[in-house]
Coordinates of N, CA and C in Angstrom, one line a residue:
Chain A
D10 N 0.8 -1.2 0.0 CA 0.0 0.0 0.0 C 0.9 1.2 0.0
A11 N 0.4 2.3 -0.7 CA 1.2 3.5 -0.8 C 1.2 4.3 0.5
G12 N 0.4 4.0 1.5 CA 0.3 4.8 2.6 C -0.6 6.0 2.4
V13 N -0.7 6.9 3.4 CA -1.5 8.1 3.3 C -0.8 9.1 2.3
I14 N -1.6 9.5 1.4 CA -1.1 10.5 0.3 C -1.6 11.9 0.6
Q15 N -0.8 12.8 0.6 CA -1.2 14.2 0.7 C -0.7 15.0 -0.5
S16 N -1.5 16.0 -0.9 CA -1.0 17.0 -1.9 C -1.6 18.3 -1.6
P17 N -0.9 19.4 -2.0 CA 0.5 19.4 -2.4 C 1.4 19.1 -1.2
R18 N 2.7 18.9 -1.5 CA 3.6 18.8 -0.4 C 4.0 20.2 0.2
H19 N 4.1 21.1 -0.7 CA 4.4 22.5 -0.3 C 3.4 23.4 -1.0
E20 N 3.0 24.5 -0.2 CA 2.1 25.5 -0.8 C 2.5 26.8 -0.3
V21 N 2.7 27.7 -1.2 CA 3.0 29.1 -0.8 C 1.9 30.0 -1.4
T22 N 1.3 30.8 -0.6 CA 0.2 31.6 -1.1 C 0.2 32.9 -0.4
E23 N -0.5 33.9 -1.0 CA -0.6 35.2 -0.4 C -1.9 35.3 0.5
M24 N -1.7 36.1 1.5 CA -2.8 36.3 2.4 C -4.1 36.7 1.7
G25 N -5.2 36.0 2.1 CA -6.5 36.3 1.5 C -6.9 35.3 0.4
Q26 N -5.9 34.5 0.0 CA -6.2 33.5 -1.0 C -6.8 32.2 -0.4
E27 N -7.5 31.5 -1.2 CA -8.1 30.2 -0.8 C -7.1 29.1 -0.9
V28 N -7.0 28.2 0.0 CA -6.0 27.1 0.0 C -6.8 25.8 0.2
T29 N -6.5 24.8 -0.6 CA -7.2 23.5 -0.5 C -6.1 22.4 -0.4
L30 N -6.1 21.7 0.7 CA -5.2 20.6 1.0 C -6.0 19.3 0.8
R31 N -5.3 18.3 0.2 CA -5.9 17.1 -0.2 C -5.3 15.9 0.5
C32 N -6.1 14.8 0.8 CA -5.7 13.6 1.4 C -6.4 12.4 0.9
K33 N -5.6 11.4 0.7 CA -6.1 10.1 0.3 C -5.7 9.1 1.4
P34 N -6.6 8.6 2.2 CA -6.3 7.7 3.3 C -5.9 6.3 2.7
I35 N -5.4 5.5 3.6 CA -5.0 4.1 3.3 C -6.3 3.3 3.0
S36 N -6.4 2.6 1.9 CA -7.6 1.8 1.6 C -8.0 0.9 2.7
G37 N -9.3 0.9 3.0 CA -9.8 0.1 4.1 C -9.8 0.7 5.4
H38 N -9.2 1.9 5.6 CA -9.3 2.6 6.8 C -10.6 3.4 6.9
N39 N -11.2 3.4 8.1 CA -12.5 4.0 8.3 C -12.5 5.3 9.0
S40 N -11.3 5.7 9.5 CA -11.2 7.0 10.2 C -10.1 7.8 9.6
L41 N -10.4 9.1 9.5 CA -9.4 10.0 8.9 C -9.3 11.3 9.8
F42 N -8.1 11.7 10.0 CA -7.8 12.8 10.9 C -7.0 13.9 10.2
W43 N -7.2 15.2 10.5 CA -6.4 16.3 10.1 C -5.8 16.9 11.3
Y44 N -4.4 17.1 11.2 CA -3.7 17.7 12.3 C -2.9 18.9 11.7
R45 N -2.6 19.8 12.6 CA -1.7 21.0 12.3 C -0.5 21.0 13.3
Q46 N 0.7 21.2 12.7 CA 1.8 21.2 13.6 C 2.6 22.6 13.4
T47 N 2.8 23.3 14.6 CA 3.6 24.5 14.6 C 4.6 24.4 15.7
M48 N 5.6 25.2 15.7 CA 6.6 25.2 16.7 C 5.9 25.6 18.1
M49 N 5.0 26.6 18.0 CA 4.5 27.1 19.2 C 3.5 26.2 19.9
R50 N 2.6 25.5 19.1 CA 1.5 24.8 19.6 C 1.7 23.3 19.5
G51 N 2.7 22.9 18.8 CA 2.9 21.4 18.6 C 1.9 20.9 17.6
L52 N 1.6 19.6 17.8 CA 0.6 18.9 17.0 C -0.8 19.0 17.6
E53 N -1.7 19.5 16.8 CA -3.1 19.6 17.3 C -4.1 19.0 16.3
L54 N -5.0 18.3 16.8 CA -6.1 17.7 16.0 C -7.1 18.8 15.6
L55 N -7.3 18.9 14.3 CA -8.3 19.9 13.8 C -9.7 19.2 13.7
I56 N -9.8 18.1 13.1 CA -11.0 17.4 12.9 C -10.8 16.0 12.5
Y57 N -11.8 15.1 12.9 CA -11.7 13.7 12.4 C -13.0 13.2 11.9
F58 N -12.9 12.3 11.0 CA -14.1 11.6 10.4 C -14.1 10.2 10.7
N59 N -15.3 9.6 10.9 CA -15.4 8.2 11.0 C -16.5 7.8 10.0
N60 N -16.1 6.8 9.1 CA -17.0 6.4 8.0 C -17.5 7.6 7.2
N61 N -16.6 8.6 6.9 CA -16.9 9.8 6.1 C -17.7 10.8 6.9
V62 N -18.1 10.6 8.1 CA -18.9 11.6 8.9 C -18.0 12.3 9.9
P63 N -18.1 13.6 9.9 CA -17.3 14.4 10.9 C -17.8 14.1 12.3
I64 N -16.8 13.7 13.1 CA -17.2 13.3 14.5 C -16.8 14.4 15.5
D65 N -15.6 15.0 15.4 CA -15.2 16.0 16.3 C -14.4 17.1 15.5
D66 N -15.0 18.3 15.5 CA -14.4 19.4 14.8 C -14.0 20.5 15.7
S67 N -13.9 20.1 17.0 CA -13.7 21.2 18.0 C -12.3 21.8 17.9
G68 N -11.4 21.2 17.2 CA -10.1 21.8 17.0 C -10.0 22.7 15.8
M69 N -11.0 22.8 15.0 CA -11.0 23.7 13.8 C -10.9 25.2 14.4
P70 N -9.9 25.9 14.0 CA -9.7 27.2 14.7 C -10.8 28.2 14.5
E71 N -11.4 28.3 13.3 CA -12.4 29.3 13.1 C -13.1 29.0 11.8
D72 N -14.1 29.8 11.5 CA -15.0 29.5 10.3 C -14.2 29.6 9.0
R73 N -13.0 30.1 9.0 CA -12.3 30.1 7.8 C -11.8 28.7 7.3
F74 N -11.8 27.8 8.3 CA -11.4 26.4 8.0 C -12.7 25.5 7.8
S75 N -12.6 24.7 6.8 CA -13.6 23.7 6.6 C -13.0 22.4 6.0
A76 N -13.6 21.3 6.3 CA -13.1 20.0 5.9 C -14.3 19.2 5.4
K77 N -14.0 18.4 4.3 CA -15.0 17.5 3.8 C -14.4 16.1 3.5
M78 N -15.3 15.2 3.5 CA -14.9 13.8 3.1 C -16.0 13.2 2.3
P79 N -16.0 13.5 1.0 CA -17.1 13.1 0.1 C -17.2 11.6 -0.1
N80 N -16.1 10.9 0.1 CA -16.1 9.4 0.0 C -14.9 8.8 0.8
A81 N -14.9 7.5 0.9 CA -13.9 6.9 1.7 C -12.5 7.0 1.3
S82 N -12.2 7.5 0.1 CA -10.9 7.6 -0.4 C -10.4 9.0 -0.6
F83 N -11.1 10.0 -0.1 CA -10.7 11.4 -0.4 C -11.2 12.4 0.7
S84 N -10.3 13.3 1.1 CA -10.8 14.3 2.0 C -10.0 15.6 1.6
T85 N -10.7 16.8 1.9 CA -10.1 18.1 1.7 C -10.1 18.9 3.0
L86 N -9.1 19.8 3.1 CA -9.2 20.8 4.2 C -9.0 22.1 3.5
K87 N -9.9 23.0 3.6 CA -9.9 24.3 2.9 C -9.8 25.4 3.9
I88 N -9.0 26.4 3.5 CA -8.8 27.6 4.3 C -9.2 28.8 3.4
Q89 N -10.2 29.6 3.8 CA -10.6 30.7 3.0 C -11.2 31.8 3.9
P90 N -10.6 33.0 3.9 CA -9.3 33.3 3.3 C -8.2 33.0 4.2
S91 N -7.0 32.7 3.6 CA -5.9 32.3 4.4 C -5.2 33.6 5.0
E92 N -4.5 33.3 6.2 CA -3.8 34.4 6.9 C -2.4 33.9 7.2
P93 N -1.5 34.8 7.4 CA -0.1 34.4 7.8 C 0.0 33.4 9.0
R94 N -0.9 33.6 9.9 CA -0.9 32.7 11.1 C -1.3 31.3 10.8
D95 N -1.8 31.1 9.6 CA -2.2 29.7 9.2 C -1.0 28.9 8.8
S96 N 0.2 29.6 8.6 CA 1.4 28.9 8.2 C 1.8 27.8 9.2
A97 N 1.9 26.6 8.7 CA 2.1 25.4 9.5 C 2.3 24.2 8.6
V98 N 2.6 23.1 9.2 CA 2.6 21.8 8.5 C 1.2 21.1 8.8
Y99 N 0.5 20.7 7.8 CA -0.8 20.1 8.0 C -0.6 18.6 7.6
F100 N -1.0 17.7 8.6 CA -0.9 16.3 8.4 C -2.3 15.7 8.3
C101 N -2.4 14.7 7.5 CA -3.5 13.8 7.4 C -3.1 12.5 7.9
A102 N -4.0 11.8 8.7 CA -3.7 10.5 9.2 C -4.9 9.6 9.0
S103 N -4.8 8.3 8.9 CA -5.9 7.4 8.9 C -5.7 6.2 9.8
S104 N -6.8 5.6 10.2 CA -6.7 4.3 11.0 C -7.8 3.4 10.6
V105 N -7.6 2.2 11.0 CA -8.7 1.2 10.6 C -10.0 1.6 11.4
V106 N -9.8 1.8 12.7 CA -10.9 2.3 13.5 C -10.3 3.5 14.3
R107 N -11.2 4.3 14.8 CA -10.7 5.6 15.4 C -9.8 5.5 16.6
D108 N -9.8 4.4 17.3 CA -9.0 4.4 18.5 C -7.8 3.4 18.4
R109 N -7.4 3.2 17.1 CA -6.2 2.3 16.9 C -5.1 3.1 16.3
V110 N -4.0 2.4 15.9 CA -2.8 3.1 15.4 C -3.2 4.0 14.2
Q111 N -2.7 5.2 14.3 CA -2.9 6.2 13.2 C -1.7 6.2 12.3
Y112 N -1.9 6.2 11.0 CA -0.8 6.3 10.0 C -0.8 7.6 9.4
F113 N 0.3 8.3 9.5 CA 0.4 9.7 9.0 C 0.9 9.8 7.6
G114 N 0.4 10.8 6.9 CA 1.0 11.2 5.6 C 2.2 12.1 5.8
P115 N 2.9 12.4 4.7 CA 4.1 13.2 4.8 C 3.9 14.7 5.1
G116 N 2.6 15.1 5.1 CA 2.3 16.5 5.4 C 2.4 17.5 4.3
T117 N 1.7 18.6 4.4 CA 1.7 19.7 3.5 C 2.3 20.9 4.3
R118 N 3.4 21.5 3.8 CA 3.9 22.7 4.4 C 3.3 23.9 3.8
L119 N 2.5 24.6 4.6 CA 1.8 25.8 4.1 C 2.5 27.1 4.5
T120 N 2.8 28.0 3.6 CA 3.3 29.3 4.0 C 2.4 30.3 3.4
V121 N 1.9 31.2 4.2 CA 1.0 32.3 3.8 C 1.8 33.6 4.0
T122 N 2.0 34.3 3.0 CA 2.8 35.6 3.0 C 1.9 36.8 3.0
Chain B
K1 N -9.0 19.1 31.5 CA -8.4 19.1 30.2 C -7.1 18.2 30.3
Q2 N -7.0 17.3 29.3 CA -5.8 16.4 29.3 C -4.6 17.2 28.8
E3 N -3.5 17.1 29.5 CA -2.3 17.7 29.1 C -1.2 16.6 29.1
V4 N -0.3 16.6 28.1 CA 0.7 15.7 28.0 C 2.1 16.4 27.9
T5 N 3.0 15.9 28.8 CA 4.3 16.6 28.9 C 5.4 15.6 28.7
Q6 N 6.4 16.0 28.0 CA 7.5 15.1 27.7 C 8.8 15.8 28.2
I7 N 9.6 15.0 28.9 CA 10.9 15.5 29.5 C 11.9 14.4 29.2
P8 N 13.1 14.8 28.8 CA 13.5 16.2 28.5 C 13.1 16.6 27.1
A9 N 13.2 17.9 26.8 CA 12.9 18.4 25.5 C 13.9 18.0 24.4
A10 N 15.1 17.8 24.9 CA 16.2 17.4 24.0 C 17.2 16.5 24.7
L11 N 17.8 15.6 24.0 CA 18.7 14.6 24.6 C 19.8 14.3 23.6
S12 N 21.0 14.3 24.1 CA 22.1 13.9 23.2 C 22.9 12.8 23.9
V13 N 23.1 11.7 23.3 CA 23.8 10.6 23.9 C 24.8 10.0 22.9
P14 N 25.9 9.3 23.4 CA 26.8 8.6 22.5 C 26.2 7.3 22.1
E15 N 26.6 6.9 20.9 CA 26.1 5.6 20.3 C 26.3 4.5 21.3
G16 N 25.4 3.6 21.4 CA 25.5 2.4 22.3 C 24.8 2.5 23.6
E17 N 24.5 3.7 24.0 CA 23.9 3.9 25.3 C 22.5 3.5 25.3
N18 N 22.0 3.0 26.5 CA 20.6 2.8 26.7 C 20.0 4.1 27.2
L19 N 18.8 4.4 26.8 CA 18.2 5.7 27.3 C 16.7 5.5 27.5
V20 N 16.2 6.5 28.3 CA 14.8 6.5 28.6 C 14.2 7.9 28.3
L21 N 13.1 7.9 27.6 CA 12.3 9.1 27.4 C 11.0 9.0 28.2
N22 N 10.7 10.2 28.8 CA 9.5 10.2 29.7 C 8.3 11.0 29.1
C23 N 7.2 10.5 29.5 CA 5.9 11.1 29.1 C 5.0 11.1 30.3
S24 N 4.3 12.2 30.6 CA 3.4 12.2 31.7 C 2.1 12.9 31.2
F25 N 0.9 12.5 31.8 CA -0.4 13.0 31.3 C -1.2 13.2 32.6
T26 N -2.1 14.2 32.5 CA -2.7 14.7 33.7 C -4.0 13.9 34.0
D27 N -4.7 13.4 33.0 CA -5.9 12.6 33.3 C -5.7 11.2 33.0
S28 N -5.9 10.4 34.0 CA -5.6 8.9 33.9 C -6.6 8.1 33.2
A29 N -7.7 8.8 32.8 CA -8.8 8.1 32.1 C -8.5 8.0 30.6
I30 N -7.4 7.3 30.3 CA -7.1 7.2 28.9 C -7.5 5.8 28.3
Y31 N -7.7 5.8 27.0 CA -8.0 4.6 26.3 C -6.7 3.8 25.9
N32 N -5.8 4.6 25.3 CA -4.5 4.0 25.0 C -3.5 5.1 24.9
L33 N -2.2 4.7 24.8 CA -1.1 5.7 24.7 C -0.2 5.2 23.5
Q34 N 0.2 6.1 22.7 CA 1.0 5.8 21.5 C 2.3 6.6 21.5
W35 N 3.3 5.9 21.1 CA 4.6 6.6 20.9 C 4.9 6.6 19.4
F36 N 5.3 7.8 18.9 CA 5.6 8.1 17.5 C 7.0 8.6 17.4
R37 N 7.6 8.4 16.2 CA 8.8 9.0 15.8 C 8.6 9.9 14.6
Q38 N 9.3 11.1 14.7 CA 9.2 12.0 13.6 C 10.6 12.4 13.1
D39 N 10.9 12.1 11.9 CA 12.2 12.6 11.3 C 12.0 14.0 10.7
P40 N 13.1 14.8 10.7 CA 12.9 16.1 10.2 C 12.3 16.2 8.8
G41 N 11.3 17.1 8.7 CA 10.6 17.3 7.4 C 9.7 16.1 7.0
K42 N 9.5 15.2 7.9 CA 8.7 14.0 7.6 C 7.4 13.9 8.5
G43 N 6.6 12.9 8.1 CA 5.4 12.7 8.9 C 5.8 11.8 10.1
L44 N 4.8 11.4 10.9 CA 5.0 10.6 12.1 C 4.9 9.1 11.8
T45 N 5.7 8.3 12.4 CA 5.7 6.9 12.3 C 5.3 6.3 13.6
S46 N 4.3 5.5 13.7 CA 3.9 4.8 14.9 C 5.0 3.8 15.4
L47 N 5.3 3.8 16.6 CA 6.3 2.9 17.2 C 5.6 1.8 18.0
L48 N 4.9 2.3 19.0 CA 4.2 1.3 19.9 C 2.9 1.9 20.4
L49 N 1.9 1.0 20.6 CA 0.6 1.4 21.1 C 0.4 0.6 22.4
I50 N 0.1 1.2 23.5 CA -0.2 0.5 24.7 C -1.7 0.7 25.1
Q51 N -2.4 -0.3 25.2 CA -3.8 -0.2 25.6 C -3.8 0.1 27.1
S52 N -4.9 0.7 27.6 CA -5.0 1.2 29.0 C -4.9 0.0 30.0
S53 N -5.2 -1.2 29.5 CA -5.2 -2.4 30.4 C -3.8 -3.1 30.4
Q54 N -2.9 -2.6 29.5 CA -1.6 -3.2 29.4 C -0.5 -2.4 30.3
R55 N 0.6 -3.1 30.6 CA 1.6 -2.4 31.3 C 2.8 -2.0 30.5
E56 N 3.0 -2.8 29.4 CA 4.1 -2.5 28.5 C 4.0 -3.2 27.2
Q57 N 4.8 -2.7 26.2 CA 4.8 -3.2 24.9 C 6.3 -3.2 24.4
T58 N 6.6 -4.2 23.6 CA 8.0 -4.2 23.1 C 8.1 -4.4 21.6
S59 N 9.0 -3.8 21.0 CA 9.3 -4.0 19.6 C 10.8 -3.8 19.3
G60 N 11.4 -4.9 19.1 CA 12.9 -4.8 18.9 C 13.6 -4.2 20.0
R61 N 14.3 -3.1 19.8 CA 15.1 -2.5 20.9 C 14.3 -1.5 21.7
L62 N 13.0 -1.4 21.4 CA 12.1 -0.4 22.0 C 11.2 -1.1 23.0
N63 N 11.1 -0.5 24.2 CA 10.1 -1.0 25.2 C 9.4 0.2 25.8
A64 N 8.1 0.2 25.7 CA 7.3 1.2 26.3 C 6.5 0.7 27.5
S65 N 6.5 1.5 28.6 CA 5.7 1.1 29.8 C 4.6 2.1 30.0
L66 N 3.6 1.7 30.7 CA 2.5 2.5 31.1 C 2.1 2.3 32.5
D67 N 2.0 3.4 33.3 CA 1.5 3.4 34.6 C 0.4 4.4 34.7
K68 N -0.9 3.9 34.5 CA -2.0 4.9 34.5 C -2.2 5.6 35.8
S69 N -2.0 4.9 36.9 CA -2.3 5.5 38.2 C -1.4 6.7 38.5
S70 N -0.2 6.7 38.0 CA 0.7 7.8 38.2 C 0.7 8.7 37.0
G71 N 0.0 8.4 35.9 CA 0.0 9.2 34.7 C 1.3 9.3 34.0
R72 N 2.0 8.2 33.9 CA 3.3 8.2 33.3 C 3.6 7.0 32.3
S73 N 4.4 7.3 31.3 CA 4.8 6.3 30.4 C 6.3 6.6 30.1
T74 N 7.0 5.5 29.9 CA 8.4 5.7 29.5 C 8.7 4.9 28.2
L75 N 9.6 5.4 27.4 CA 10.1 4.7 26.2 C 11.6 4.4 26.4
Y76 N 11.9 3.1 26.5 CA 13.2 2.7 26.7 C 13.8 2.3 25.3
I77 N 15.0 2.8 25.0 CA 15.7 2.5 23.8 C 17.0 1.8 24.1
A78 N 17.2 0.6 23.8 CA 18.4 -0.1 24.1 C 19.4 0.0 23.0
A79 N 20.7 0.1 23.4 CA 21.8 0.1 22.5 C 21.6 1.1 21.4
S80 N 21.5 2.4 21.7 CA 21.1 3.4 20.7 C 22.1 3.5 19.6
Q81 N 21.5 3.9 18.4 CA 22.3 4.0 17.2 C 22.0 5.4 16.6
P82 N 23.0 5.8 15.8 CA 22.8 7.2 15.1 C 21.4 7.2 14.3
G83 N 21.0 6.1 13.8 CA 19.7 6.1 13.1 C 18.5 6.3 13.9
D84 N 18.7 6.3 15.3 CA 17.6 6.5 16.2 C 17.4 8.0 16.4
S85 N 18.3 8.8 15.8 CA 18.1 10.3 16.0 C 16.8 10.8 15.3
A86 N 16.0 11.4 16.1 CA 14.7 11.9 15.6 C 14.0 12.5 16.8
T87 N 12.8 13.0 16.5 CA 11.9 13.5 17.6 C 10.9 12.4 18.0
Y88 N 10.8 12.2 19.3 CA 9.9 11.1 19.7 C 8.7 11.8 20.5
L89 N 7.5 11.4 20.0 CA 6.3 12.0 20.6 C 5.4 11.0 21.2
C90 N 4.9 11.3 22.4 CA 3.8 10.4 22.9 C 2.5 11.1 22.8
A91 N 1.5 10.3 22.7 CA 0.1 10.8 22.6 C -0.9 9.9 23.3
V92 N -1.9 10.5 23.8 CA -2.9 9.7 24.5 C -4.3 9.9 23.9
I93 N -5.1 8.9 24.0 CA -6.5 9.0 23.6 C -7.3 8.8 24.9
R94 N -8.2 9.8 25.1 CA -9.0 9.7 26.3 C -10.1 8.7 26.1
G95 N -10.6 8.1 27.2 CA -11.5 7.0 27.2 C -12.8 7.4 26.5
N96 N -13.2 8.6 26.5 CA -14.5 8.9 25.9 C -14.4 9.8 24.7
Q97 N -13.3 9.9 24.1 CA -13.1 10.8 23.0 C -12.6 10.2 21.7
G98 N -13.0 8.9 21.5 CA -12.7 8.2 20.2 C -11.3 8.3 19.8
G99 N -11.1 8.9 18.6 CA -9.7 8.9 18.1 C -8.9 10.1 18.3
K100 N -9.4 11.0 19.2 CA -8.7 12.3 19.4 C -7.4 12.1 20.2
L101 N -6.2 12.2 19.5 CA -4.9 12.0 20.1 C -4.5 13.4 20.6
I102 N -4.1 13.4 21.9 CA -3.5 14.6 22.5 C -2.0 14.3 22.6
F103 N -1.2 15.2 22.0 CA 0.3 15.0 21.8 C 1.0 15.8 22.9
G104 N 2.2 15.2 23.3 CA 3.2 16.0 24.0 C 4.0 16.8 23.0
Q105 N 4.9 17.6 23.5 CA 5.7 18.5 22.6 C 6.9 17.7 22.0
G106 N 7.2 16.5 22.5 CA 8.3 15.7 21.9 C 9.6 15.9 22.6
T107 N 10.4 14.8 22.4 CA 11.8 14.9 22.9 C 12.7 14.7 21.6
E108 N 13.6 15.6 21.4 CA 14.5 15.6 20.2 C 15.7 14.8 20.7
L109 N 15.9 13.6 20.1 CA 17.0 12.8 20.4 C 18.1 12.8 19.4
S110 N 19.3 13.0 19.8 CA 20.5 12.9 18.9 C 21.5 11.9 19.5
V111 N 21.8 10.9 18.6 CA 22.7 9.8 19.0 C 24.0 10.1 18.2
K112 N 25.1 10.3 18.9 CA 26.4 10.7 18.3 C 27.2 9.4 18.0
P113 N 27.8 9.3 16.8 CA 28.6 8.1 16.5 C 29.9 8.1 17.4

């Protein structure tokens, strides 16, 4: 299996632009997680899905962030409009069931100027 | 609110030494605890998962222990090698929060040849 796939790997955008991050979980995994990693705050869970349904979005910072999972093999995290403080590495992870080992993708490094 | 703390923040040892990384958590009502490894610029790799009912898990040169009552876990690395150099993170899932991992800030390990 190719593991969790994320795209793009790097994104540089200007403040105010829309950013869309993409994730393909491991086939057969039923849970998908979006994390954000910064030096100041470390790794934080933004949202997770179970069987394509959002279960906990309490970590989503504000209304500018939204996430979707239209099917079992694809999820997006959208930031609109983006701000410099959104600069971070965004990770997607998946697991067979939500309380088991999570497998992480390589991350998307987002820079908002 | 669950908080996870890792000590020390950074550790440098000569090759061949045995070492211990520490993780503490404030709420003992956890479902499981996981140890991850993160190489610079990369995603996280799961090392060990300990269920709340278990006391320890072993994989090769790695041994993780869990003491729920005291809110502590340790990761023991035997006969350290330069390839073990990375950041090690522990994370817990609370008993009633499904897949939501709460991460510590990590210990950056450097093994000198």
